[in-house]
XYZ file of C-alpha atoms in Angstrom:
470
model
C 110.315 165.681 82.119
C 114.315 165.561 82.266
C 115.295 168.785 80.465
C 118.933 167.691 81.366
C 120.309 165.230 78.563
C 123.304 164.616 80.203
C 122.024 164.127 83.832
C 123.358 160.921 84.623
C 127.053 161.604 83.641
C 128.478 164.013 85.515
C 127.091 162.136 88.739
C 128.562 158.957 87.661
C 131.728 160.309 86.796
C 131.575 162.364 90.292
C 131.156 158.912 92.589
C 133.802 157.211 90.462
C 136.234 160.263 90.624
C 135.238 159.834 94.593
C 136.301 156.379 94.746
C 139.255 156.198 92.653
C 141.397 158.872 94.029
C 140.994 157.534 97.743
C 142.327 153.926 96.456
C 146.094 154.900 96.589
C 145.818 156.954 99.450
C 146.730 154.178 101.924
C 150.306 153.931 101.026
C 150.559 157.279 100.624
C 149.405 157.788 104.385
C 152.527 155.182 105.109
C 154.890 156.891 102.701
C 154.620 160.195 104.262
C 153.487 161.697 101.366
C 151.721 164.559 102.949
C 150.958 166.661 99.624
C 149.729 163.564 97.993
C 147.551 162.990 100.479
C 146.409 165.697 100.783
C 146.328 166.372 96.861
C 143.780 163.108 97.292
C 141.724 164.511 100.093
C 140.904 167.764 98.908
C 139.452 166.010 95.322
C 137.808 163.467 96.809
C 135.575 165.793 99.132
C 135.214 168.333 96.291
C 133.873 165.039 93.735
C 131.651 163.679 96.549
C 130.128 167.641 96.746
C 129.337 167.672 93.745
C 127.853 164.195 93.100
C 125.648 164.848 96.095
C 124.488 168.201 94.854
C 124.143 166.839 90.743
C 121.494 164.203 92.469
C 119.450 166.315 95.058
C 118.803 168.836 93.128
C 118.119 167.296 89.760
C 115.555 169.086 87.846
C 114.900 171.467 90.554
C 116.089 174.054 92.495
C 114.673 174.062 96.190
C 116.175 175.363 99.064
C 116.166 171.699 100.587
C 119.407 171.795 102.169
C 120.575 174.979 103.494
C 122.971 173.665 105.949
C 124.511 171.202 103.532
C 124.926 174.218 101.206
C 126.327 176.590 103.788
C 129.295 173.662 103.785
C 129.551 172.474 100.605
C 129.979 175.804 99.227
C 132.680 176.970 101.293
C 134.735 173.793 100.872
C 133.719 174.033 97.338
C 135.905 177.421 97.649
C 138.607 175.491 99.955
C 138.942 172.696 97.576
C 139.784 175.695 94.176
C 142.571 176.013 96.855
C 143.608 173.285 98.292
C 144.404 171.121 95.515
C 146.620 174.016 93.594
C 148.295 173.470 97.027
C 148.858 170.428 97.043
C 150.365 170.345 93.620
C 152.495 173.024 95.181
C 153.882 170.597 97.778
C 154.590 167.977 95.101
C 156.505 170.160 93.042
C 158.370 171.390 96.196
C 158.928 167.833 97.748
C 160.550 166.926 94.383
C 163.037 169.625 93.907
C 163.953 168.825 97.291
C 164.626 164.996 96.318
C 166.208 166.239 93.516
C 168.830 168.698 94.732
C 169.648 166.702 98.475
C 173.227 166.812 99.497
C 172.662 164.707 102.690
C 171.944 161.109 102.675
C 170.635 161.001 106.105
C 166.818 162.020 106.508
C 165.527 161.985 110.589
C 162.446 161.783 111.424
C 162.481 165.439 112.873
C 163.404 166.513 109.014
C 160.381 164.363 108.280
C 158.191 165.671 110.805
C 158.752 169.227 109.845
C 158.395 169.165 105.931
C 154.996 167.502 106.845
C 154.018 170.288 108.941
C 154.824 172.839 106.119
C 152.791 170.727 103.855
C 150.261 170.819 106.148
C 150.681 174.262 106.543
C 150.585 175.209 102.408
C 147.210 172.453 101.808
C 145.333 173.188 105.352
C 146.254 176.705 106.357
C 145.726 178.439 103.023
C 142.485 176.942 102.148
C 141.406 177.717 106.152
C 142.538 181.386 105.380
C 140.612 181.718 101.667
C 137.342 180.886 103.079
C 137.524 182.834 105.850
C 138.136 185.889 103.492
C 135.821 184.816 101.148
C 133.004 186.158 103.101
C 134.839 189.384 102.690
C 133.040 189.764 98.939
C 130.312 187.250 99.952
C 127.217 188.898 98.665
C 124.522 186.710 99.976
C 124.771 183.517 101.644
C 124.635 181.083 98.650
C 123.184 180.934 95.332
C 121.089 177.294 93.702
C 121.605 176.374 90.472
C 118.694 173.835 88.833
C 120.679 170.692 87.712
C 123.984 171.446 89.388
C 123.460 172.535 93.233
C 124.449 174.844 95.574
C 126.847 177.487 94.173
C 129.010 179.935 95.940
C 128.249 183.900 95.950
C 131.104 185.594 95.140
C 130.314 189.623 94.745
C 132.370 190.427 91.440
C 134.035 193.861 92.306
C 138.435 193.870 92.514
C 138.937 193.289 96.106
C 137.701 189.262 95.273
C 140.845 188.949 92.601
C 143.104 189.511 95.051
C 141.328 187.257 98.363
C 140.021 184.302 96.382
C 140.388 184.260 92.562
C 143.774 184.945 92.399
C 145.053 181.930 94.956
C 144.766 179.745 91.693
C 146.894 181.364 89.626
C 149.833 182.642 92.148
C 149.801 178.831 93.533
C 150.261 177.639 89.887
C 152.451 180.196 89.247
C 154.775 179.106 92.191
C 154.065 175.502 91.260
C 155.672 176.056 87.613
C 159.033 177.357 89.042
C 159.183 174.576 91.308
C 158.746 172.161 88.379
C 160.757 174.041 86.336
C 164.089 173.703 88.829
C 163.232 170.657 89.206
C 163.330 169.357 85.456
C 166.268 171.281 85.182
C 167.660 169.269 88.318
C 166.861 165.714 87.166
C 168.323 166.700 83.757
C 171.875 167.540 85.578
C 172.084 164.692 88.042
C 170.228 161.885 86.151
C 173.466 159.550 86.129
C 172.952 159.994 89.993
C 169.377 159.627 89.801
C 168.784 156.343 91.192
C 171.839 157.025 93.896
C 169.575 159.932 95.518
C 166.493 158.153 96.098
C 167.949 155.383 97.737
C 168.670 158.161 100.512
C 164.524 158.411 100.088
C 163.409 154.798 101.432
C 159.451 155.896 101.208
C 159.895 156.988 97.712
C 161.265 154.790 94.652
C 162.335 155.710 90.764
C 158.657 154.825 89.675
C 156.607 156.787 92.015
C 159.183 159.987 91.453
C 158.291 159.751 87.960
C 154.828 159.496 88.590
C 154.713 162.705 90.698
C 156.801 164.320 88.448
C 154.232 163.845 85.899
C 151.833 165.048 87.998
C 153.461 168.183 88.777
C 154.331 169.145 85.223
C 150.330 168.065 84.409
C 149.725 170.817 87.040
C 152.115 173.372 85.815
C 150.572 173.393 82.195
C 146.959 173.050 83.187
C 146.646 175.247 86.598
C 147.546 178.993 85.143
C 145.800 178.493 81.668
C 142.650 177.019 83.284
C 142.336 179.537 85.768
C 142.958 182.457 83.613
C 140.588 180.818 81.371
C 137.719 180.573 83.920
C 138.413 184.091 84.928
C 138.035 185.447 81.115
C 134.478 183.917 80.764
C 133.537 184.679 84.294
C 134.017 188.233 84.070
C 132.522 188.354 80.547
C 129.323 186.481 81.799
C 129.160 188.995 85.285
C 130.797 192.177 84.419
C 133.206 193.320 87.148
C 131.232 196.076 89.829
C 132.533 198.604 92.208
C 132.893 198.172 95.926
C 130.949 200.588 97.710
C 131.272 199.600 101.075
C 130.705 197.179 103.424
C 127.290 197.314 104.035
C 126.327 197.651 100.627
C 128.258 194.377 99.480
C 126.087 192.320 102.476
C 123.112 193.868 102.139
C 120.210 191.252 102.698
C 123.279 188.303 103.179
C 121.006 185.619 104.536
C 119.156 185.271 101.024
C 119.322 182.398 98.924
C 119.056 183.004 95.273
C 117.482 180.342 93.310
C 118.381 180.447 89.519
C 116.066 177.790 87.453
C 117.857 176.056 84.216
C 116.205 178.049 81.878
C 117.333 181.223 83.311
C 120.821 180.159 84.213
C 121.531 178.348 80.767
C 120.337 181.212 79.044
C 123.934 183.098 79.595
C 126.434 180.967 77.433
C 129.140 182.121 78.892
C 128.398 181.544 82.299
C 127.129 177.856 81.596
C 130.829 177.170 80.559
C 132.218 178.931 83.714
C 130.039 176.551 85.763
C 130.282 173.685 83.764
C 133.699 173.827 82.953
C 134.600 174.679 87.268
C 132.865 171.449 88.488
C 134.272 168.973 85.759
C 137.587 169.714 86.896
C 137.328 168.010 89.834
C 136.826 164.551 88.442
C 139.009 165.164 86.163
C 141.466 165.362 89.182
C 140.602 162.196 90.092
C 140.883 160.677 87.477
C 144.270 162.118 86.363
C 145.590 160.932 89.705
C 144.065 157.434 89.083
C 145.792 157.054 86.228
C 149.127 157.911 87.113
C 149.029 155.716 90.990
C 146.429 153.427 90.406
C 148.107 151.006 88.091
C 151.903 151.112 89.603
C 153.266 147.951 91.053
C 152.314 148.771 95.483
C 148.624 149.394 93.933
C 148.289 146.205 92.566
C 149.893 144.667 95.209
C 147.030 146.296 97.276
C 144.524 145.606 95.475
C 145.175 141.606 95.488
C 145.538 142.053 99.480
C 141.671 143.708 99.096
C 140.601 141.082 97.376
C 141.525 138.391 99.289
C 140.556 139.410 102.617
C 136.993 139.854 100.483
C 136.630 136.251 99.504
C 137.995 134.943 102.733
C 134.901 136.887 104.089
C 132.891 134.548 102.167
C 134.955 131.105 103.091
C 136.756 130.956 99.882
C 140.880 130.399 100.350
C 142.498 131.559 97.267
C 145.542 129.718 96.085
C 148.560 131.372 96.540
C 150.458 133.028 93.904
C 153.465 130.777 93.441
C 151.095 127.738 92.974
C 149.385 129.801 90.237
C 152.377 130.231 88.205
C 153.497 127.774 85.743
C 156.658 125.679 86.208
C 159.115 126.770 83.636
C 158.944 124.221 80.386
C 162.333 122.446 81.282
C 160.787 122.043 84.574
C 157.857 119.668 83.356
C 160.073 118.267 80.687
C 162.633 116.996 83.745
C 159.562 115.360 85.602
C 158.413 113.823 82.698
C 161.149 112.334 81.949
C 162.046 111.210 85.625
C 158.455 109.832 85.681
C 158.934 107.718 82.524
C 162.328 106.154 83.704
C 160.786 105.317 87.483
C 157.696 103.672 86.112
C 158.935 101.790 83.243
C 163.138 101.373 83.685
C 164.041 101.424 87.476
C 163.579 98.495 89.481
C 161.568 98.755 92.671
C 164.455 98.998 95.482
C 163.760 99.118 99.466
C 166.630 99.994 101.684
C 167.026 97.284 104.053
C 168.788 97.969 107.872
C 170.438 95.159 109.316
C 170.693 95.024 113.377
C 174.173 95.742 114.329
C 175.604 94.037 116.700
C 178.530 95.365 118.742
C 181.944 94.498 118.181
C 185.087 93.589 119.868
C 187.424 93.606 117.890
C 188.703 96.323 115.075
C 188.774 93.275 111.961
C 185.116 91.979 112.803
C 183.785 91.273 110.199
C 179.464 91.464 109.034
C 177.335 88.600 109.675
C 177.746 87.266 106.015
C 181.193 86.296 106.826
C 181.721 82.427 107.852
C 184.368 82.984 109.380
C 185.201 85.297 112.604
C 188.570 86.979 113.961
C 189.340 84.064 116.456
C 188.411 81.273 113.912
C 190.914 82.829 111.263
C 193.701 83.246 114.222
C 193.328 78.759 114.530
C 192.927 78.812 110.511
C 196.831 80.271 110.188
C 197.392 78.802 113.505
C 199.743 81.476 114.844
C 199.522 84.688 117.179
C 199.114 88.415 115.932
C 202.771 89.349 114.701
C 205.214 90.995 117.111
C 207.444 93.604 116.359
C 211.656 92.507 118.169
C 212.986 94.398 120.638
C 215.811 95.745 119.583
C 219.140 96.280 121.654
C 220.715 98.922 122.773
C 224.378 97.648 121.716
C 222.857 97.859 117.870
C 223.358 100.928 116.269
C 221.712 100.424 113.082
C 218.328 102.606 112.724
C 215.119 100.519 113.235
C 213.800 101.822 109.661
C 216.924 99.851 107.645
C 215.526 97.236 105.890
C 218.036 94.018 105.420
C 217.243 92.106 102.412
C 220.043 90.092 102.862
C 217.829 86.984 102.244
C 216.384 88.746 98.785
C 217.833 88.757 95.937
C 216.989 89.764 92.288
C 216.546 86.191 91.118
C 214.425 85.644 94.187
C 210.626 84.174 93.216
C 207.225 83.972 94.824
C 207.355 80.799 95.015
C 210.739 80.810 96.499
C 209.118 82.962 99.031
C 206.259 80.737 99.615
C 208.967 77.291 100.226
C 210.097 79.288 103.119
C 207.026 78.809 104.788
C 207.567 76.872 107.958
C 206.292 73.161 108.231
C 205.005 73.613 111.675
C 201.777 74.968 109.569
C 200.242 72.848 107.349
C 197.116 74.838 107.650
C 198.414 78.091 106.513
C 197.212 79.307 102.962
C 199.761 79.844 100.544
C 199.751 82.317 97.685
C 199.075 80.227 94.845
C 195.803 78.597 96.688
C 194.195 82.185 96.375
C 191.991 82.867 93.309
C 193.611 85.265 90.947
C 190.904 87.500 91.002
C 190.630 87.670 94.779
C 194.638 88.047 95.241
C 195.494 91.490 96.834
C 198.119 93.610 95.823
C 200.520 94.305 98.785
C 203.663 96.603 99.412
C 206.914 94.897 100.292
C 207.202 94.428 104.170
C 209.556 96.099 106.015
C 210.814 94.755 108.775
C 213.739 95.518 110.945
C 217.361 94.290 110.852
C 217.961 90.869 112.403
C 214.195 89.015 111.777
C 214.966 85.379 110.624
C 213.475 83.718 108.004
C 210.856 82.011 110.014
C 209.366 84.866 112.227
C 209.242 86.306 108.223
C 207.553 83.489 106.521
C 204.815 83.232 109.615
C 204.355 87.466 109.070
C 204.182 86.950 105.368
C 201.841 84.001 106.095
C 199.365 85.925 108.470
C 199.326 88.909 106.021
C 198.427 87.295 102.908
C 195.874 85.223 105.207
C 194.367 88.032 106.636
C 194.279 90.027 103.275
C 192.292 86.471 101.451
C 190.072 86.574 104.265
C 189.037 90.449 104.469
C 188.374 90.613 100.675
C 186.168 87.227 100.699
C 184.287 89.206 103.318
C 183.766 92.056 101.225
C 183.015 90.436 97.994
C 180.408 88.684 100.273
C-alpha cells in the first residue's frame, strides 16, 4: 500500500522541470551565454536526480543503487552550488552590459569572461564537493520515498565548507543586482544604444535575465537561511572531535524508513522543501525564456523537421497569413470587371519586314515611298547653293512674295501647271489636314521651286497621317 499521497507529483514535476529548462539552452550555447547555460545545466541534472531517485525508491528504502547514490549525492551537493553560481554570473554579466564604455567586444574579451564563468559555475562546485567529505560522516544516507540523501556531519567546520556557499554566493549576487538596477536606472535613455554594442544579447532577453537575477537576489539568502534554521533545529549542531571520530565506520549506508524519517517535522520540511527547489528552478527559468520571440521561433523549426520525418510538408508561414482586407477587396473587384466588363483582347505581332527607306510606311498603307514620289510627280526638295558674292545670312527669310492680304488659296494658284497630279490643300479632308509651321527658305527661291516644296510637303504630310489613321 502507497503510504505516500503525493507520490506521483513531485516525479512529474521533476521530468518536466528536466525537460523544460534544457529547451532554451540551444541559443544560449550560440549566444555565449555561459552562466545561462550553465544556470540550465546544473538544474537540469539536479531535476533528473531527483526524479530518478522519487521513482526507484518509492515506498522503500533499499540499498539498490549504491553507485548511483555515491553520484547523485555529491552532485546533489554540486548542484546547492552551482546554480547560486550561476545566478552569480548573470548578475555579473549584466552589470557589465550595463556600465560598458567600449563599443567594441573581441572575441578574446569573449573568450575570457567565459572562462571566469566557467571558473565561478565549474570550479566552485568541483571545490565544495571535494570538501564536503571533510564533515562527511558516512558515505550516504536513504530516505523511503525520496532517495539517496547526502551525509553531512552537523558540527561548525560544515557552515563554513558547504552550507555557507549558498548564502555568500547570494550575498555577492544581491550587490551585483543591486549596481546593476542602479545602472539601468542612470543610463536607461542609453539603454537600447549599449546593447547594440552586445549583438548576442537584445532589450528582451536583458530584461529577462534581469528578472532572473533580482528573482535570485530575493529568494537565494532568505531560502538558505531558512533551510539552515529548520535544519539545525531538526539535528542539533555537535562538536568536532577529530578526524577519526567524524569518519568513523564511513562506508555505512543509513537507511531511514518513512515512518521514522517523517516522524521529525522539522526535518521533513528541510528535505522536502531542499528538493522542490530544483523544479522550481526550472520552471522559473521556463517561464521567463521559454515563451520569448527566438523560442518560438525554435520551437516551429522543431516541429517541422518532426512532421517532415513523417512525409508531411507544412505550408509556409506567409501562405498561412491572411491577405489584408483591401487586398481581397482589390481582387474582387478586378475579377468582377475581367469576367463581366473587359473584352477578351490577344496581342497580335505582325512580321516586320525590313525597310529602306526612313518614311516606309506599315503594310496597311496602299501606297509606298516611290509610288507617292510619281503621285506629286517631282524629286525630294533641294536646298540652293548659295554664292559666295551674297552676303545675306542663309537663315533670312524673304517674304517678298507674302503679304498680309496674301490667302491660301492664293498660295495654292501658284502651284505650277506642269503638275496636274499634285494634291492641293482644299482636296484634303478637314479632319485629316495637318497643321504646319511656315517654311523657311532662303533668300532668292522663286515662286516655282516654292510652290513644288509647298506641294511635296502638304503631300507628304496627307499621306503620312492617312497611314496612321489606317
Amino acid at each position: 500500500m502507497n503510504v505516500n499521497p503525493t507520490y506521483p507529483l513531485f516525479p512529474i514535476f521533476a521530468i518536466l522541470g528536466f525537460i523544460v529548462v534544457l529547451m532554451p539552452l540551444p541559443w544560449h550555447l550560440q549566444a555565449w551565454n555561459s552562466g545561462t547555460c550553465m544556470y540550465i545545466v546544473w538544474t537540469a541534472l539536479a531535476c533528473l536526480f531527483q526524479f530518478v531517485n522519487s521513482v526507484v525508491w518509492s515506498n522503500n528504502a533499499l540499498n539498490v543503487a549504491p553507485i548511483w547514490c555515491d553520484i547523485s549525492t555529491k552532485l546533489f551537493i554540486g548542484a546547492s552550488v552551482g546554480i547560486p553560481a550561476a545566478g552569480l554570473c548573470i548578475s555579473r554579466r549584466l552589470y557589465k552590459i550595463a556600465v560598458i564604455k567600449t563599443v567594441a567586444v573581441t572575441r578574446e574579451d569573449k573568450r575570457r569572461s567565459v572562462m571566469v564563468d566557467l571558473g565561478i559555475t565549474i570550479g566552485l562546485p568541483v571545490m565544495v564537493m571535494a570538501l564536503h567529505y571533510v564533515v562527511q560522516g558516512h558515505r550516504f544516507d536513504i530516505l523511503e520515498d525520496v532517495g539517496c540523501w547526502p551525509s553531512i556531519y552537523n558540527t561548525i567546520p560544515a557552515y563554513f565548507l558547504v552550507f555557507m556557499w549558498p548564502t555568500l554566493l547570494g550575498c555577492v549576487s544581491f550587490v551585483f543586482s543591486a549596481l546593476n538596477l542602479r545602472a539601468f536606472y542612470k543610463r536607461r535613455l542609453e539603454f537600447s544604444q549599449l546593447l547594440t554594442s552586445n549583438s548576442s544579447m537584445n532589450v528582451g532577453q536583458y530584461v529577462r535575465l534581469m528578472a532572473l537575477a533580482c528573482i535570485e537576489m530575493s529568494s537565494t539568502i532568505p531560502i538558505s537561511i531558512i533551510i539552515l534554521c529548520i535544519t539545525n533545529k531538526a539535528v542539533p549542531i555537535q562538536p568536532w572531535i577529530s578526524w577519526d571520530n567524524t569518519h568513523y565506520d564511513f562506508s555505512r549506508v543509513v537507511l531511514y524508513p518513512a515512518v521514522v524519517w517523517k516522524s521529525n517535522p522539522d526535518y521533513v520540511a528541510s528535505v522536502e522543501m531542499t528538493r522542490w527547489l530544483f523544479p522550481a528552478c526550472g520552471f522559473l527559468f521556463f517561464a521567463l525564456f521559454g515563451f520569448a520571440a527566438e523560442a518560438r521561433k525554435h520551437y516551429r523549426a522543431a516541429f517541422v523537421s518532426v512532421v517532415k520525418f513523417f512525409g508531411y510538408k507544412p505550408a509556409s508561414r506567409d501562405a498561412q497569413r491572411p491577405s489584408p482586407g483591401w487586398k481581397r477587396n482589390l481582387n474582387k473587384s478586378l475579377d468582377e470587371v475581367t469576367s463581366s466588363s473587359l473584352p477578351v483582347y490577344v496581342a497580335s505581332f505582325p512580321h516586320h519586314d525590313k525597310r529602306e527607306a526612313s518614311f516606309a510606311f506599315s503594310s496597311k498603307s496602299s501606297t509606298s515611298a516611290s509610288d507617292l514620289e510619281k503621285g506629286i510627280n517631282c524629286s525630294s526638295p533641294t536646298l540652293p547653293r548659295y554664292s559666295q558674292e551674297n552676303s545675306v545670312s542663309p537663315t533670312v527669310t524673304d517674304f517678298s512674295d507674302f503679304d498680309s492680304s496674301t490667302k491660301r488659296s492664293d498660295v495654292v494658284a501658284m502651284r505650277s501647271p506642269s503638275h496636274p497630279c499634285s494634291m492641293g490643300i482644299d482636296d484634303v479632308p478637314a479632319s485629316h489636314r495637318p497643321f504646319t509651321l511656315p517654311s523657311v527658305l532662303p533668300v532668292g527661291v522663286n515662286g516655282a521651286r516654292m510652290s513644288r516644296c509647298l506641294d511635296a510637303g502638304i503631300a507628304i504630310s496627307v499621306q503620312t497621317q492617312y497611314a496612321i489613321a489606317l
